[in-house]
Amino acid sequence: IDDPVTTQTFNNIPVVVTNAEVLAATNQTYQIEDGTQNVSVTVRAKRSVLNKIKADNIKATADMKELTLQTQIPISVEITGVSYESVEVSPRNLQVKLEDEETKKFPIVPKTTGTVRDGYTLGEIQAVPEMVSIRGPKSVIDSISKVETSVSVSGLSEDVVTKSELVLYDSDNNVIDQSLLANNLGTEGVSVSVQVLETKSVKVEFDTSQITAADGYSVSDIKYEPDHVNVTGRAEELKKLKKISVPASALNMSGLTSKTETVVDITDYLPDDISLTDENAGSVVVTVGIDKDGTKSYDISMG
């Protein structure tokens, strides 16, 4: 009466598959059908015993050696540290689907989140290693569209190599469960190498010696927009850089009789190991003012 025998059900107990290696001899592997990966376990015991049982005490296993009909494995339950009268599991069998096993290599695409410290920019981002071999059920392997690994760069001001985790995606950008997959990364796993570069604003200077006006005209002024650009590189290289010099051949204009504009891409004139912070910001508009001799032109802003 004080300690009656009763029952209690524990839900969502995970099933662990044992001896899965028996499939290796036939180059097969398995997938667990939905709804059978977790089971409910009903224990019959004295109330004092039930009060001691935690979900962690319950171990549900399915031995691949007991596979029947190529689809079902009986589930057995063990509860450590207590004495009980009986135990029932629902469902009683783990439903599996056997498949051919496949191994395929994939490039690892490194991704970053966040932003580096002001005055710095990201350089080369590289996964270490750059490739991974993944082994598992053929249907799962064939569904892999891309393999990514991501790290945060928030507040960084120097190079780092950071441990990360693989994330697999299918063609619809859904994350793929890796519980039935294996890879060749071993205990080292995957890391992302992040290069952090400094930035600097430098002057753009043109050689205008080949800009000439026609007879009876003269060059009044030459303007550049922008006249400074932001570049990035290693600190020691940026320290040497005082300006970006554009040769006269980039502005070979002669016989001008009116105001003329031209666009010069300065990217080709950057020193080695120096690049633009914004790779699309290399276009500089050069405006050449031309006056007829004895006259003076003015630009008037409307406002």
Tab-separated table of C-alpha atoms in Angstrom, residues 181-291:
chain	number	residue	atom	x	y	z
A	181	LEU	CA	27.041	10.278	-42.834
A	182	ALA	CA	30.773	10.008	-42.223
A	183	ASN	CA	33.688	12.066	-43.548
A	184	ASN	CA	37.468	11.930	-43.734
A	185	LEU	CA	38.181	14.963	-41.558
A	186	GLY	CA	39.124	12.867	-38.537
A	187	THR	CA	39.670	14.441	-35.132
A	188	GLU	CA	41.121	17.636	-36.641
A	189	GLY	CA	37.818	18.589	-38.268
A	190	VAL	CA	37.635	21.656	-40.486
A	191	SER	CA	38.961	25.177	-39.895
A	192	VAL	CA	38.601	28.497	-41.689
A	193	SER	CA	41.664	30.661	-42.329
A	194	VAL	CA	40.725	34.367	-42.343
A	195	GLN	CA	43.069	37.033	-43.693
A	196	VAL	CA	42.491	40.546	-42.318
A	197	LEU	CA	43.937	43.490	-44.246
A	198	GLU	CA	44.292	47.179	-43.411
A	199	THR	CA	42.679	49.935	-45.487
A	200	LYS	CA	43.944	53.351	-46.531
A	201	SER	CA	42.729	56.327	-48.579
A	202	VAL	CA	45.290	57.376	-51.190
A	203	LYS	CA	45.447	60.133	-53.804
A	204	VAL	CA	45.047	59.400	-57.512
A	205	GLU	CA	47.528	61.342	-59.630
A	206	PHE	CA	47.438	61.466	-63.438
A	207	ASP	CA	50.199	62.336	-65.889
A	208	THR	CA	48.351	64.852	-68.106
A	209	SER	CA	51.219	65.654	-70.453
A	210	GLN	CA	49.445	64.133	-73.442
A	211	ILE	CA	46.260	66.220	-73.063
A	212	THR	CA	46.370	69.087	-75.553
A	213	ALA	CA	43.910	71.594	-76.990
A	214	ALA	CA	43.463	72.504	-80.643
A	215	ASP	CA	44.962	75.678	-82.083
A	216	GLY	CA	43.092	78.690	-80.739
A	217	TYR	CA	42.056	76.788	-77.594
A	218	SER	CA	43.654	76.071	-74.257
A	219	VAL	CA	43.236	73.617	-71.383
A	220	SER	CA	41.697	75.554	-68.504
A	221	ASP	CA	41.585	72.860	-65.811
A	222	ILE	CA	41.564	69.099	-65.248
A	223	LYS	CA	39.445	67.522	-62.512
A	224	TYR	CA	39.263	63.959	-61.185
A	225	GLU	CA	36.269	62.357	-59.506
A	226	PRO	CA	37.076	60.752	-57.172
A	227	ASP	CA	40.560	62.089	-56.533
A	228	HIS	CA	41.140	59.618	-53.660
A	229	VAL	CA	40.309	55.897	-53.452
A	230	ASN	CA	40.289	53.376	-50.611
A	231	VAL	CA	42.752	50.531	-51.015
A	232	THR	CA	43.600	47.491	-48.941
A	233	GLY	CA	46.654	45.360	-48.358
A	234	ARG	CA	49.246	44.288	-45.848
A	235	ALA	CA	50.324	47.011	-43.420
A	236	GLU	CA	53.915	47.032	-44.711
A	237	GLU	CA	52.742	47.468	-48.325
A	238	LEU	CA	50.264	50.225	-47.467
A	239	LYS	CA	52.964	52.121	-45.597
A	240	LYS	CA	55.007	52.374	-48.803
A	241	LEU	CA	52.081	53.572	-50.893
A	242	LYS	CA	51.767	57.371	-51.070
A	243	LYS	CA	49.706	57.747	-54.254
A	244	ILE	CA	48.423	55.899	-57.295
A	245	SER	CA	50.221	57.173	-60.396
A	246	VAL	CA	48.402	56.840	-63.716
A	247	PRO	CA	50.682	57.185	-66.783
A	248	ALA	CA	50.149	59.651	-69.612
A	249	SER	CA	49.113	56.868	-72.005
A	250	ALA	CA	45.815	56.568	-70.088
A	251	LEU	CA	44.913	60.170	-71.037
A	252	ASN	CA	46.120	60.443	-74.626
A	253	MET	CA	43.796	63.226	-75.840
A	254	SER	CA	44.820	65.865	-78.351
A	255	GLY	CA	43.149	68.578	-80.443
A	256	LEU	CA	40.362	69.236	-77.915
A	257	THR	CA	37.958	72.077	-78.667
A	258	SER	CA	35.363	71.618	-75.912
A	259	LYS	CA	34.938	70.296	-72.419
A	260	THR	CA	35.685	66.563	-72.488
A	261	GLU	CA	35.048	63.723	-70.046
A	262	THR	CA	36.631	60.294	-70.067
A	263	VAL	CA	36.553	57.370	-67.644
A	264	VAL	CA	39.805	55.696	-66.617
A	265	ASP	CA	39.929	52.335	-64.835
A	266	ILE	CA	42.805	52.698	-62.368
A	267	THR	CA	42.774	49.046	-61.326
A	268	ASP	CA	45.607	48.156	-63.698
A	269	TYR	CA	47.825	50.818	-62.137
A	270	LEU	CA	47.674	49.532	-58.578
A	271	PRO	CA	50.926	48.152	-57.135
A	272	ASP	CA	51.267	44.418	-56.623
A	273	ASP	CA	49.598	43.144	-53.418
A	274	ILE	CA	47.388	46.243	-53.277
A	275	SER	CA	43.716	46.158	-54.275
A	276	LEU	CA	40.686	48.388	-54.054
A	277	THR	CA	38.523	48.001	-50.962
A	278	ASP	CA	35.554	48.010	-53.338
A	279	GLU	CA	36.543	46.138	-56.484
A	280	ASN	CA	33.888	48.067	-58.442
A	281	ALA	CA	35.256	51.495	-57.449
A	282	GLY	CA	38.118	51.657	-59.919
A	283	SER	CA	36.492	54.046	-62.391
A	284	VAL	CA	37.721	57.665	-62.173
A	285	VAL	CA	35.993	60.366	-64.249
A	286	VAL	CA	38.505	62.815	-65.717
A	287	THR	CA	37.024	66.139	-66.858
A	288	VAL	CA	39.136	68.379	-69.077
A	289	GLY	CA	38.029	72.035	-69.321
A	290	ILE	CA	38.709	73.740	-72.653
A	291	ASP	CA	38.499	77.528	-73.290
